[in-house]
Short mmCIF file of C-alpha atoms and ligand atoms in Angstrom, two decimals:
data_model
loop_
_atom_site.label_atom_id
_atom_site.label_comp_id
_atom_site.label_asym_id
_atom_site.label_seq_id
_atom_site.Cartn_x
_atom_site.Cartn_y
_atom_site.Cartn_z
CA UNK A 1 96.07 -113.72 144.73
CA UNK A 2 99.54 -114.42 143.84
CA UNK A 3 101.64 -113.66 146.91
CA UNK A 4 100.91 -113.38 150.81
CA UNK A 5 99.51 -110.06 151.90
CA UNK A 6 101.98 -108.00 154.58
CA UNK A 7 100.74 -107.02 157.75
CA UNK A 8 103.64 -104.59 158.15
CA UNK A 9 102.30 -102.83 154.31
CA UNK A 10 98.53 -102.95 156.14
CA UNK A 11 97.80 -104.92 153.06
CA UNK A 12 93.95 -105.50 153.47
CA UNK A 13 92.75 -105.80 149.52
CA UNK A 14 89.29 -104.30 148.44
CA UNK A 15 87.29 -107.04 146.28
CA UNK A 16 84.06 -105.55 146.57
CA UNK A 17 83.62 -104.16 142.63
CA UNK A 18 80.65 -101.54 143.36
CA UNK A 19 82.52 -100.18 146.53
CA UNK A 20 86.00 -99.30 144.90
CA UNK A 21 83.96 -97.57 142.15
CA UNK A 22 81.99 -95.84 144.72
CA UNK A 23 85.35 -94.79 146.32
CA UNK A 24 86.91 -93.33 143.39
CA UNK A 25 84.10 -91.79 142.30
CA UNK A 26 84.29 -89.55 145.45
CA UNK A 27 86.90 -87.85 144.48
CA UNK A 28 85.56 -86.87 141.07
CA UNK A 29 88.58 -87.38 139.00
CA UNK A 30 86.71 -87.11 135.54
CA UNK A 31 88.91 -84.27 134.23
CA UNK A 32 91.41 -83.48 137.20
CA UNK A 33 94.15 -82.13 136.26
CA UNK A 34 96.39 -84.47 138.67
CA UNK A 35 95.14 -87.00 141.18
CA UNK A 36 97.57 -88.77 143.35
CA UNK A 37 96.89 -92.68 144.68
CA UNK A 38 98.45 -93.63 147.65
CA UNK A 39 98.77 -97.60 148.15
CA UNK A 40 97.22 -98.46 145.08
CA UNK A 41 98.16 -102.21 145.83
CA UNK A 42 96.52 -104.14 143.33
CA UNK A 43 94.69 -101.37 141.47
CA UNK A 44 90.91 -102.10 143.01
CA UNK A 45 90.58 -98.31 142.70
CA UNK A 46 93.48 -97.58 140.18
CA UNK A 47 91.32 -98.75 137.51
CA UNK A 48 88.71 -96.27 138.35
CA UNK A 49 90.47 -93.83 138.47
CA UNK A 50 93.19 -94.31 134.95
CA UNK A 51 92.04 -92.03 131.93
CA UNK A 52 89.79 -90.16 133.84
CA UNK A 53 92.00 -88.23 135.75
CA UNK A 54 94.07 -86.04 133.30
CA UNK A 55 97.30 -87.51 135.25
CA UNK A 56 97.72 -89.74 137.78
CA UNK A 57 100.55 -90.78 140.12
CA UNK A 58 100.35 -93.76 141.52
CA UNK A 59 102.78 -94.28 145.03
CA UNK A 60 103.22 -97.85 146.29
CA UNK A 61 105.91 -99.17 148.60
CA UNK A 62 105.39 -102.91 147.88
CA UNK A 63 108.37 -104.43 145.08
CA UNK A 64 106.38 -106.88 143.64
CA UNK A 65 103.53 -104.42 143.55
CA UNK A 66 105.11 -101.81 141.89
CA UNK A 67 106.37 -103.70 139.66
CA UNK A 68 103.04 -105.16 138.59
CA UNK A 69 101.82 -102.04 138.23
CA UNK A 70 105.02 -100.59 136.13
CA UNK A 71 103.96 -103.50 133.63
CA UNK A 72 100.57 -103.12 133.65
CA UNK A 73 101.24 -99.15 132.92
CA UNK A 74 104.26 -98.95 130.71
CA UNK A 75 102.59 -97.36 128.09
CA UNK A 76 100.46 -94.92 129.40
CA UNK A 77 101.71 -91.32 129.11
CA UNK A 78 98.75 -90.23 131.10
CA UNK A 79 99.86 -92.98 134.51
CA UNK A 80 103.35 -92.50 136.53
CA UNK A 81 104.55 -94.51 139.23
CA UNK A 82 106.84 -93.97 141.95
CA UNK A 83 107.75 -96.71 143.43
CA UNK A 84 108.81 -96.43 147.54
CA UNK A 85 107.01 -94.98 150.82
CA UNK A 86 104.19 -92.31 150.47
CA UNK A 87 105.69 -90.53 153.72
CA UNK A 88 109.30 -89.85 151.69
CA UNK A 89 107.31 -88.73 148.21
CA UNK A 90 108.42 -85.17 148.07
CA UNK A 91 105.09 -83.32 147.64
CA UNK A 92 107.06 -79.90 146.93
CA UNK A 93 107.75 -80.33 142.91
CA UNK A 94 103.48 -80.59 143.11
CA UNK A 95 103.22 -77.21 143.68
CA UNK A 96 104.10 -76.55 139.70
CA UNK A 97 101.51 -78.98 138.84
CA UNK A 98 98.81 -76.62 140.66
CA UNK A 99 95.71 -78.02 143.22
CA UNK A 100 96.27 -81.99 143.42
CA UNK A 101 93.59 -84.56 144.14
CA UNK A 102 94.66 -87.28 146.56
CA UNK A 103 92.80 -90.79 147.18
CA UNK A 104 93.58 -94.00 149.10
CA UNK A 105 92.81 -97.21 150.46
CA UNK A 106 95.68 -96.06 153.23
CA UNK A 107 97.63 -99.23 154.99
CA UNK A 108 96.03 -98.93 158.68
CA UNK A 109 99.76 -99.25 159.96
CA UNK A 110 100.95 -95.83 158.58
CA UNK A 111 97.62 -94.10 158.00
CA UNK A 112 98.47 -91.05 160.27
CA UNK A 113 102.37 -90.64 159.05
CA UNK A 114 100.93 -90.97 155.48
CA UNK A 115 98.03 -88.09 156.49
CA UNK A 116 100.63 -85.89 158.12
CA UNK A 117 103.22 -85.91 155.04
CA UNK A 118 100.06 -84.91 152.77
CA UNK A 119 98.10 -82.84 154.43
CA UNK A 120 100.27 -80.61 156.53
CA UNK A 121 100.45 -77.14 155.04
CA UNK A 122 102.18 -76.04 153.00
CA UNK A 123 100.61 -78.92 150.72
CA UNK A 124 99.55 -79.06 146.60
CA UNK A 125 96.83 -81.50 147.92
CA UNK A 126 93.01 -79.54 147.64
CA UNK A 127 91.13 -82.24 148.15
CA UNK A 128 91.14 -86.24 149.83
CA UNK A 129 89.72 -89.20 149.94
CA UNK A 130 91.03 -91.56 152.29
CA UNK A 131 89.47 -94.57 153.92
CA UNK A 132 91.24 -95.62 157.09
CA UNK A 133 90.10 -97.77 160.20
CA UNK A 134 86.60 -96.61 161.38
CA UNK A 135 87.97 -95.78 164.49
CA UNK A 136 90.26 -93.57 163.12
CA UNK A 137 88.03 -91.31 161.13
CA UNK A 138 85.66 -91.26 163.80
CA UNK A 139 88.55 -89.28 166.03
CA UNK A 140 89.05 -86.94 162.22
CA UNK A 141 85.55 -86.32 161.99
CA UNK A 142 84.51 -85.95 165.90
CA UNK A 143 83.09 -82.11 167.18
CA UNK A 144 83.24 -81.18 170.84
CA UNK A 145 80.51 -83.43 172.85
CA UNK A 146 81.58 -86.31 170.66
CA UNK A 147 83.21 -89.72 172.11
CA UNK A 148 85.47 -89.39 170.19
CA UNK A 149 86.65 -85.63 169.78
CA UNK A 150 90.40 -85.93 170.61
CA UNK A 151 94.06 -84.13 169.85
CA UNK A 152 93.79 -85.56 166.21
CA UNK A 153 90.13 -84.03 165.76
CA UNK A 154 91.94 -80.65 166.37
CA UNK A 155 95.34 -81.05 164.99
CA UNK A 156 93.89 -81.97 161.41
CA UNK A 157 90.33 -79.62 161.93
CA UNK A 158 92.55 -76.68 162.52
CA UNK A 159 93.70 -77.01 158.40
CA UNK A 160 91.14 -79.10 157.24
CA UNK A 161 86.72 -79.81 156.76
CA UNK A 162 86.40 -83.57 157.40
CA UNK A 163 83.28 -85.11 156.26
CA UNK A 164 82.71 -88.92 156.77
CA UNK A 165 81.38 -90.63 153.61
CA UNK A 166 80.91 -94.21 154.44
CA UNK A 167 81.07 -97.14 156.69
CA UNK A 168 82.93 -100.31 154.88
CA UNK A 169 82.50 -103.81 156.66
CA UNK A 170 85.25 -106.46 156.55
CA UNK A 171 83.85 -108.37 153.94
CA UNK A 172 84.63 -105.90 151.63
CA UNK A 173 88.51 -106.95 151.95
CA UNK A 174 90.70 -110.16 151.98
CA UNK A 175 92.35 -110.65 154.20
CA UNK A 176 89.52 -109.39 156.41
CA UNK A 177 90.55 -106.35 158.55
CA UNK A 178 89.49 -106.86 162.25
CA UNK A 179 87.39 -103.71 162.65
CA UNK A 180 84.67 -101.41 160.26
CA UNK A 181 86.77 -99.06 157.99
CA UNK A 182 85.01 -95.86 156.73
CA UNK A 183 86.04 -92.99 154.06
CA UNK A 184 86.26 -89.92 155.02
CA UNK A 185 86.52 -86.84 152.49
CA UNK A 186 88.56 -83.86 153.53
CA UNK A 187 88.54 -80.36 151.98
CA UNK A 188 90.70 -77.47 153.18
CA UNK A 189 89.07 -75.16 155.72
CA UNK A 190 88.23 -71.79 153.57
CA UNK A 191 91.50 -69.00 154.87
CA UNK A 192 89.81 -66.36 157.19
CA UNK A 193 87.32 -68.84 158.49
CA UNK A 194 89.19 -69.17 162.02
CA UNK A 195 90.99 -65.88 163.48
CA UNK A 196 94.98 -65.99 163.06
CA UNK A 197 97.04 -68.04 165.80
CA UNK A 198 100.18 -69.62 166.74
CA UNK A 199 99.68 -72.49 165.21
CA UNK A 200 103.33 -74.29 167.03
CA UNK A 201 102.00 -72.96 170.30
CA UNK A 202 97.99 -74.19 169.44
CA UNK A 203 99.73 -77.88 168.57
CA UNK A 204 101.68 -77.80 171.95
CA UNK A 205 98.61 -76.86 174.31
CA UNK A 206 96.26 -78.99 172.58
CA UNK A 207 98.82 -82.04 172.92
CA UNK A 208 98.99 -81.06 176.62
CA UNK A 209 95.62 -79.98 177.27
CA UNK A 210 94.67 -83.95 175.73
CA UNK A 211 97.88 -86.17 177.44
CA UNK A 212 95.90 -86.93 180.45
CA UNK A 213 91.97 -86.74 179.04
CA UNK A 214 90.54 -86.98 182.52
CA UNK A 215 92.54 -84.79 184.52
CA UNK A 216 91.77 -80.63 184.52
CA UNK A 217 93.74 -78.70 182.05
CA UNK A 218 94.74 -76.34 184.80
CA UNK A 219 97.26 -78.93 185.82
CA UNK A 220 98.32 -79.90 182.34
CA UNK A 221 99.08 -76.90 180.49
CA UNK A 222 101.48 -74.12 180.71
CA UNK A 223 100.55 -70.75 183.44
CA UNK A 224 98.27 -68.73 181.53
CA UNK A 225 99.32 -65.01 181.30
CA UNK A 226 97.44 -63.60 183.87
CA UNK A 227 96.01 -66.36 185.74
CA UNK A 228 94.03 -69.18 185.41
CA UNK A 229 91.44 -67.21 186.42
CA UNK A 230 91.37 -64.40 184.10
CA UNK A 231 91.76 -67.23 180.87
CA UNK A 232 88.54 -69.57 181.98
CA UNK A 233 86.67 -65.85 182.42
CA UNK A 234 87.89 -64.58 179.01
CA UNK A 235 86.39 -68.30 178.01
CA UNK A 236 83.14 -68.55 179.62
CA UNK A 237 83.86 -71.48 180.76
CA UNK A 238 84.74 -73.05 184.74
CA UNK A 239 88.01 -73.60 186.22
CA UNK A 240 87.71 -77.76 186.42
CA UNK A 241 87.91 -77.04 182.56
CA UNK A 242 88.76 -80.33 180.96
CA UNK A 243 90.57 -80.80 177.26
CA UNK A 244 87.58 -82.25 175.54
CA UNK A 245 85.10 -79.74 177.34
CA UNK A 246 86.24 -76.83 174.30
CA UNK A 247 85.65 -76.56 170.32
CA UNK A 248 88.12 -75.27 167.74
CA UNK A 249 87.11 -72.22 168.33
CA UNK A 250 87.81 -71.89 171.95
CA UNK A 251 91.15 -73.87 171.85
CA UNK A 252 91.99 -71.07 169.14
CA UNK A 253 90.98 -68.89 171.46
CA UNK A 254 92.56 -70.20 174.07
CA UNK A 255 95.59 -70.18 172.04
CA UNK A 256 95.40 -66.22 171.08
CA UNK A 257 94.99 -65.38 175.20
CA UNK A 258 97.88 -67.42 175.16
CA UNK A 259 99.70 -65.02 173.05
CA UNK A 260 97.92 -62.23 174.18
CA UNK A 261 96.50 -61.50 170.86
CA UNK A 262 93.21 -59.80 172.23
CA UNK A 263 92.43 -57.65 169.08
CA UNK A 264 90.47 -58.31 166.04
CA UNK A 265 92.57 -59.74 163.20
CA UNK A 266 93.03 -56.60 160.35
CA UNK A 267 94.66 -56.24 157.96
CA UNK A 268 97.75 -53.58 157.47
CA UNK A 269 97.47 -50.03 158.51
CA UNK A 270 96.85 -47.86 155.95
CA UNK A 271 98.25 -44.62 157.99
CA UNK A 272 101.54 -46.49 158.32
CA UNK A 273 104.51 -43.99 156.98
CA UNK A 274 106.99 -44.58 154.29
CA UNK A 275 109.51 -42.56 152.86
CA UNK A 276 109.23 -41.77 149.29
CA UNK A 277 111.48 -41.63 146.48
CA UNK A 278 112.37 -40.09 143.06
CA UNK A 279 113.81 -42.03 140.11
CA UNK A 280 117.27 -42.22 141.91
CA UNK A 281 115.86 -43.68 144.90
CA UNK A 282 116.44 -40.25 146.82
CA UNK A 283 113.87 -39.68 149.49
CA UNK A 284 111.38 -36.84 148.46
CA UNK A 285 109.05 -36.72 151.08
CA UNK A 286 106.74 -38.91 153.42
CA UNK A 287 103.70 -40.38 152.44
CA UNK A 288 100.98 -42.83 153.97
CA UNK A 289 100.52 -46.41 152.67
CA UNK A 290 97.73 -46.18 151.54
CA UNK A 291 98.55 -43.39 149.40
CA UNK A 292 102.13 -44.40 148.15
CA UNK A 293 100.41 -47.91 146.93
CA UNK A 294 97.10 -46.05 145.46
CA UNK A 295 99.05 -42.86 143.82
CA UNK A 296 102.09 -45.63 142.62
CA UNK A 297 104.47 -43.78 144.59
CA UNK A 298 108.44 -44.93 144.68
CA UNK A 299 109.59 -46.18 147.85
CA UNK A 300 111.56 -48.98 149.20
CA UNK A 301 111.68 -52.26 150.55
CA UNK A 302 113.68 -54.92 151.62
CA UNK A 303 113.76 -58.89 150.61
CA UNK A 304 115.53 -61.29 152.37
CA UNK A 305 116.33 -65.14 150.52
CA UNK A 306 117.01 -67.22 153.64
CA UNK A 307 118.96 -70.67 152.42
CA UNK A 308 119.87 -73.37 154.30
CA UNK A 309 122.67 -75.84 154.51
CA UNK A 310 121.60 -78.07 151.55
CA UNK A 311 121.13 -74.33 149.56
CA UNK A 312 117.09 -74.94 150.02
CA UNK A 313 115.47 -71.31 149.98
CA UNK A 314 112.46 -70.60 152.61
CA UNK A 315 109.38 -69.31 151.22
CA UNK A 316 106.63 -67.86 152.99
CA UNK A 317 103.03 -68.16 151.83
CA UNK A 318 101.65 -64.71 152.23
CA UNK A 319 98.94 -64.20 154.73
CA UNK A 320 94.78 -63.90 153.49
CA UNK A 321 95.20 -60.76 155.78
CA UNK A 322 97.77 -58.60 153.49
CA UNK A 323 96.09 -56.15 151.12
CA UNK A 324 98.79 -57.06 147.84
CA UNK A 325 99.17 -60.72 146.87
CA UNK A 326 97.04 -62.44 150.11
CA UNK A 327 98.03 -65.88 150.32
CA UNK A 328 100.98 -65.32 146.88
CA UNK A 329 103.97 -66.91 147.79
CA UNK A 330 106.63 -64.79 148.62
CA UNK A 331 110.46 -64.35 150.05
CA UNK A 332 111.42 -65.73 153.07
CA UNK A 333 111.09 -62.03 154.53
CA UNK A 334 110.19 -58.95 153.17
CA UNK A 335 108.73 -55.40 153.87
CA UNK A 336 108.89 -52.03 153.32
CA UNK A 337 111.21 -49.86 155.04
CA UNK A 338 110.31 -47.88 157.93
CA UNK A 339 110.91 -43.86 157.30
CA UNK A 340 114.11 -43.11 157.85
CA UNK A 341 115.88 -46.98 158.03
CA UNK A 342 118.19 -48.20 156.30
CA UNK A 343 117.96 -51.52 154.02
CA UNK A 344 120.12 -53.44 155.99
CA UNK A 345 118.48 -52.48 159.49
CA UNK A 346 114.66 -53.46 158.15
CA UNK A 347 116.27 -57.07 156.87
CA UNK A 348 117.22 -57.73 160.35
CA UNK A 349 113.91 -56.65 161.54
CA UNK A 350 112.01 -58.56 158.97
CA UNK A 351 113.54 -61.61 160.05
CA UNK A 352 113.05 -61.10 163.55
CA UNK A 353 109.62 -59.60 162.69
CA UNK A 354 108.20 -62.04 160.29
CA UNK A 355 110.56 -65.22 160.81
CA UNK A 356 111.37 -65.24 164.48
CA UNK A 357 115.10 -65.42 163.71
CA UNK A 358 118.27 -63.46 164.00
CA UNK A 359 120.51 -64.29 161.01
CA UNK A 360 123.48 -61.54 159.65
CA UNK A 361 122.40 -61.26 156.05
CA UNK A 362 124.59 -59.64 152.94
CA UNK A 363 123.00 -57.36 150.33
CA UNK A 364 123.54 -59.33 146.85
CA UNK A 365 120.95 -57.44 144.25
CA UNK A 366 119.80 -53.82 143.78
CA UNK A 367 116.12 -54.12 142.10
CA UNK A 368 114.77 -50.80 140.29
CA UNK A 369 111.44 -49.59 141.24
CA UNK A 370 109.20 -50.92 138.03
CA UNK A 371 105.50 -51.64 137.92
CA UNK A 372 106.62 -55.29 138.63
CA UNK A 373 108.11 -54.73 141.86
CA UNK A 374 105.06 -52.56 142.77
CA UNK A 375 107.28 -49.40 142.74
CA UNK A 376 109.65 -50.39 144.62
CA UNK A 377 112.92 -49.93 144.83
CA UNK A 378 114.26 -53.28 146.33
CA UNK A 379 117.14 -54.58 148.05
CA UNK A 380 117.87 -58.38 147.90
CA UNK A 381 119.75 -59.65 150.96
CA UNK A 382 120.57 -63.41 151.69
CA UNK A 383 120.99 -64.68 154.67
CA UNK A 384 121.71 -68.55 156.27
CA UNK A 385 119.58 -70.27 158.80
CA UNK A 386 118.60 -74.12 159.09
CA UNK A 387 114.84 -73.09 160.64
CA UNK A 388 112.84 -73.72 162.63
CA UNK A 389 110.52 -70.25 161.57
CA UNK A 390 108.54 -69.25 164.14
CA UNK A 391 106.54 -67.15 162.16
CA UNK A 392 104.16 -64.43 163.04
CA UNK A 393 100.77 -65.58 161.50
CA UNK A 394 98.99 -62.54 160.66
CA UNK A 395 101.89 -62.00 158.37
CA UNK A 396 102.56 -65.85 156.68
CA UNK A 397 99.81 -68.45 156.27
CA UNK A 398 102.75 -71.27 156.17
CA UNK A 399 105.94 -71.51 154.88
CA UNK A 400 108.55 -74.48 153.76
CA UNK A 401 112.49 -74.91 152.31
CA UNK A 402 112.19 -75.27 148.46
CA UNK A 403 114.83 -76.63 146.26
CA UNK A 404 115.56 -73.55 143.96
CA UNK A 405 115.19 -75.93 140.20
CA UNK A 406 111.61 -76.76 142.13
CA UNK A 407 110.91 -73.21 142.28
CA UNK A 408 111.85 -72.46 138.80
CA UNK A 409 110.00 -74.90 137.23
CA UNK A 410 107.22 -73.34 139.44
CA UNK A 411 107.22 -70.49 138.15
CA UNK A 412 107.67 -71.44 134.78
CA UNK A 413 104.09 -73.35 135.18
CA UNK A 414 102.31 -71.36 137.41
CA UNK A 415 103.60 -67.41 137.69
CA UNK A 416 100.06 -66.51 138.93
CA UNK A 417 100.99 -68.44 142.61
CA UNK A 418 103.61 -65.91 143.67
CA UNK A 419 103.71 -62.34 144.66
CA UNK A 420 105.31 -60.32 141.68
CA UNK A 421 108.04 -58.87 143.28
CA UNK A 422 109.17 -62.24 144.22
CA UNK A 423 109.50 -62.97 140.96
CA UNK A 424 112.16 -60.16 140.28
CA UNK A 425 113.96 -61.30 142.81
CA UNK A 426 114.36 -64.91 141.98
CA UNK A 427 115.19 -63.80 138.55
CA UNK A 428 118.08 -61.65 139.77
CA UNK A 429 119.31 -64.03 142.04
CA UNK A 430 119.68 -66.60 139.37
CA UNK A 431 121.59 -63.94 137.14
CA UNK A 432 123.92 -63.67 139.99
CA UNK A 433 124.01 -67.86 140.24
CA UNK A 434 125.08 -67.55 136.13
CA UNK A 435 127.84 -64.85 136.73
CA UNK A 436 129.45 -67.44 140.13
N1 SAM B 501 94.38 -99.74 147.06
C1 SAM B 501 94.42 -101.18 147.23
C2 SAM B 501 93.04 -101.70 147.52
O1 SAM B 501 92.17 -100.88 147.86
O2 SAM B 501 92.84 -102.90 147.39
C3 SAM B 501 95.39 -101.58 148.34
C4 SAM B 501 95.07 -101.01 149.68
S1 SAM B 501 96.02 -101.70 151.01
C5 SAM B 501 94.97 -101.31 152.37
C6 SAM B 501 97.36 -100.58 151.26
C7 SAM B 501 98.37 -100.47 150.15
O3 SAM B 501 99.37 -99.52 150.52
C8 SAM B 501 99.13 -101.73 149.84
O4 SAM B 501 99.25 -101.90 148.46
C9 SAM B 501 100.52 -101.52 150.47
O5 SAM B 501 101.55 -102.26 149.84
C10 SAM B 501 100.67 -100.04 150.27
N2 SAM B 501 101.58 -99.41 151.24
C11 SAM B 501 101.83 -99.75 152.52
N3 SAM B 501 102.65 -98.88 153.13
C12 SAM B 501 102.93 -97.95 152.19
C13 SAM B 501 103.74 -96.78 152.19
N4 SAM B 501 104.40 -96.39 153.28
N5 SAM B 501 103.83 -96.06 151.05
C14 SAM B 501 103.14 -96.42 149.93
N6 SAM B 501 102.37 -97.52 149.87
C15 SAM B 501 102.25 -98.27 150.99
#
């Protein structure tokens, strides 16, 4: 070894041969369109991993690494580098590239900033291999009963499957970590398979409900609606309720009682009314939803392009719930307009609706009703807010600031993400960019 491993880079080498195969062979990256590396150090999995993955991107923070491995790659078309910390990479111009792979041998000193940045929806990542302390995936992996079941267990579980692979003993590494490592695989839990919630307001009672493990989570977290009471009934479960004492399930359920969300999850009504319109975009008559969509009927609707201060546009990723374009990406806000309202009234209501903000937006493109925009005549408003969303989530799945090039070059590669009407209106809003 040439230089001194850094404790502050968690730089704990793998040496064992058969083990960092094993390792990248977990991810299956014969074929992948794009697998990312994280920490790739001195490439004990690297070279397991270059020309069989159709790309691969390779993210270390170390100089003298990096620049080992710039050498060592120059010339491969089919290996990039990016040299500087995993936890500033900006995952967003993935999206164009479609689902990613992602694999590491993380540095135990910024193994849960580096899991946050990548796995937090919205994320390209589909799929991961990581191998952390033991410890550490123990707390990923851990169910409700376990020793170990925790905030994290929850926090990541909500979003993700986590599946532990393998225990990996010191000896494996030089310099010898202190404690067992282990790789863990995780695979995104399948959309539908929880019921929607707030997820801000499930992160804030589950960081509660866990700050003081032994202590009843009547005294931790927030009054409940209607009592105490009335929540551990709805539950099943006794009043001394502690933190670790419920599953997934019942924190989301918790979370929903929370929000008072006691019915089933469906989807849109069907009965709901819209106006309809004739060529001009003259209202005609009234119609159903379900019939206007069905029959192709004209009628209207409303998008809203919220930027913020760096001139980043919000998108939202479309619920699994709608009935056109479930989980497409989308406008920061849009709907149809209620019978009777005007264009302008149903953008504020979107974005109160579907955003959680209030935000004065200006009218900037008239869309006509086409097969691409679903028969709809649309209005494109813009509007300014920095976020936070606090979005309603039986309407958006997640949502995120975009840089509008990233978007475009999104498009270009992948149309097939995004709800089609979207796509109109990103194309007349860059007209209008060409004409400023
Ligand atoms: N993959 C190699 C192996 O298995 O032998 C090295 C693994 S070592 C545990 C962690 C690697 O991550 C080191 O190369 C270290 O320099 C790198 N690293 C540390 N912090 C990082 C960060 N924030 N972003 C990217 N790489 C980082």
């Amino acid at each position: 070894m040439q230089f001194a491993p850094k404790k502050s880079l968690g730089q704990n080498f793998l040496l064992d041969e058969g083990i960092s195969r094993w390792i990248a062979d977990q991810i299956q990256p014969d074929g992948a369109p794009r697998v990312i590396e994280i920490g790739p150090g001195y490439g004990a999995l690297t070279k397991h991993l270059a020309g069989r993955a159709d790309k691969l991107l390779l993210i270390e923070k170390d100089d003298a690494l990096a620049d080992a491995l710039r050498f060592q790659f120059e010339n491969r078309a089919d290996v990039e580098l990016w040299h500087g910390d995993a936890t500033r990479y900006d995952m967003r111009s993935l999206f164009a590239c479609g689902p990613v792979k992602a694999i590491g041998n993380l540095p135990y000193s910024m193994g849960q900033p580096i899991l946050r940045h990548f796995l937090s929806p919205p994320t390209p990542v589909s799929e991961a291999v990581f191998m952390l302390q033991k410890e550490v995936c123990d707390r990923l992996a851990a169910k409700c009963g376990d020793e170990s079941f925790s905030a994290l267990s929850l926090l990541v579980q909500q979003h993700w499957q986590v599946e532990m692979l393998r225990v990996i003993p010191p000896s494996a590494f030089k310099p010898r970590p202190r404690v067992d490592s282990a790789v863990i695989r995780l695979t995104p839990r399948p959309a539908g398979s929880l019921p929607v919630f707030d997820r801000m307001l499930f992160d804030r009672l589950v960081r509660s409900g866990f700050s003081q493990r032994r202590k009843q989570m009547k005294k931790l977290l927030p009054p409940a609606p209607d009592g105490w009471d009335a929540l551990v009934t709805a539950l099943g479960k006794q009043a001394t309720l502690r933190a670790e004492e419920l599953s997934l399930e019942e924190w989301v359920a918790l979370t929903r009682h929370y929000e008072g969300r006691h019915d089933e999850d469906r989807g849109q009504r069907a009965t709901e009314m819209f106006d309809v319109v004739d060529e001009n975009n003259q209202v005609i008559g009234q119609s159903p939803r379900g019939e206007v969509h069905a029959k192709g009927l004209r009628h209207r609707a409303v998008h809203i392009f919220v930027f913020n201060k760096h001139g980043e546009l919000w998108l939202q990723q479309r619920s699994h719930l709608k009935d056109v374009h479930p989980l497409g990406w989308d406008s920061s806000a849009a709907g149809h307009l209620d019978v009777g309202e005007s264009y302008t009234a149903a953008a504020a209501r979107e974005l109160k609706e579907e955003l959680g903000i209030e935000a004065a937006t200006e009218c900037i493109a008239d869309i006509p009703a086409t097969e691409r925009t679903g028969w709809e005549f649309v209005e494109l408003h813009r509007a300014q807010h920095n976020g936070p969303m606090h979005f309603a989530p039986d309407e958006i799945a997640c949502g995120c600031f975009f840089r509008p090039e990233q978007i475009q070059g999104w498009i270009a590669a992948r149309p097939q993400d995004f709800a089609s009407g979207f796509i109109e209106c990103f194309r007349a809003w860059q007209l209008i960019q060409e004409l400023v």
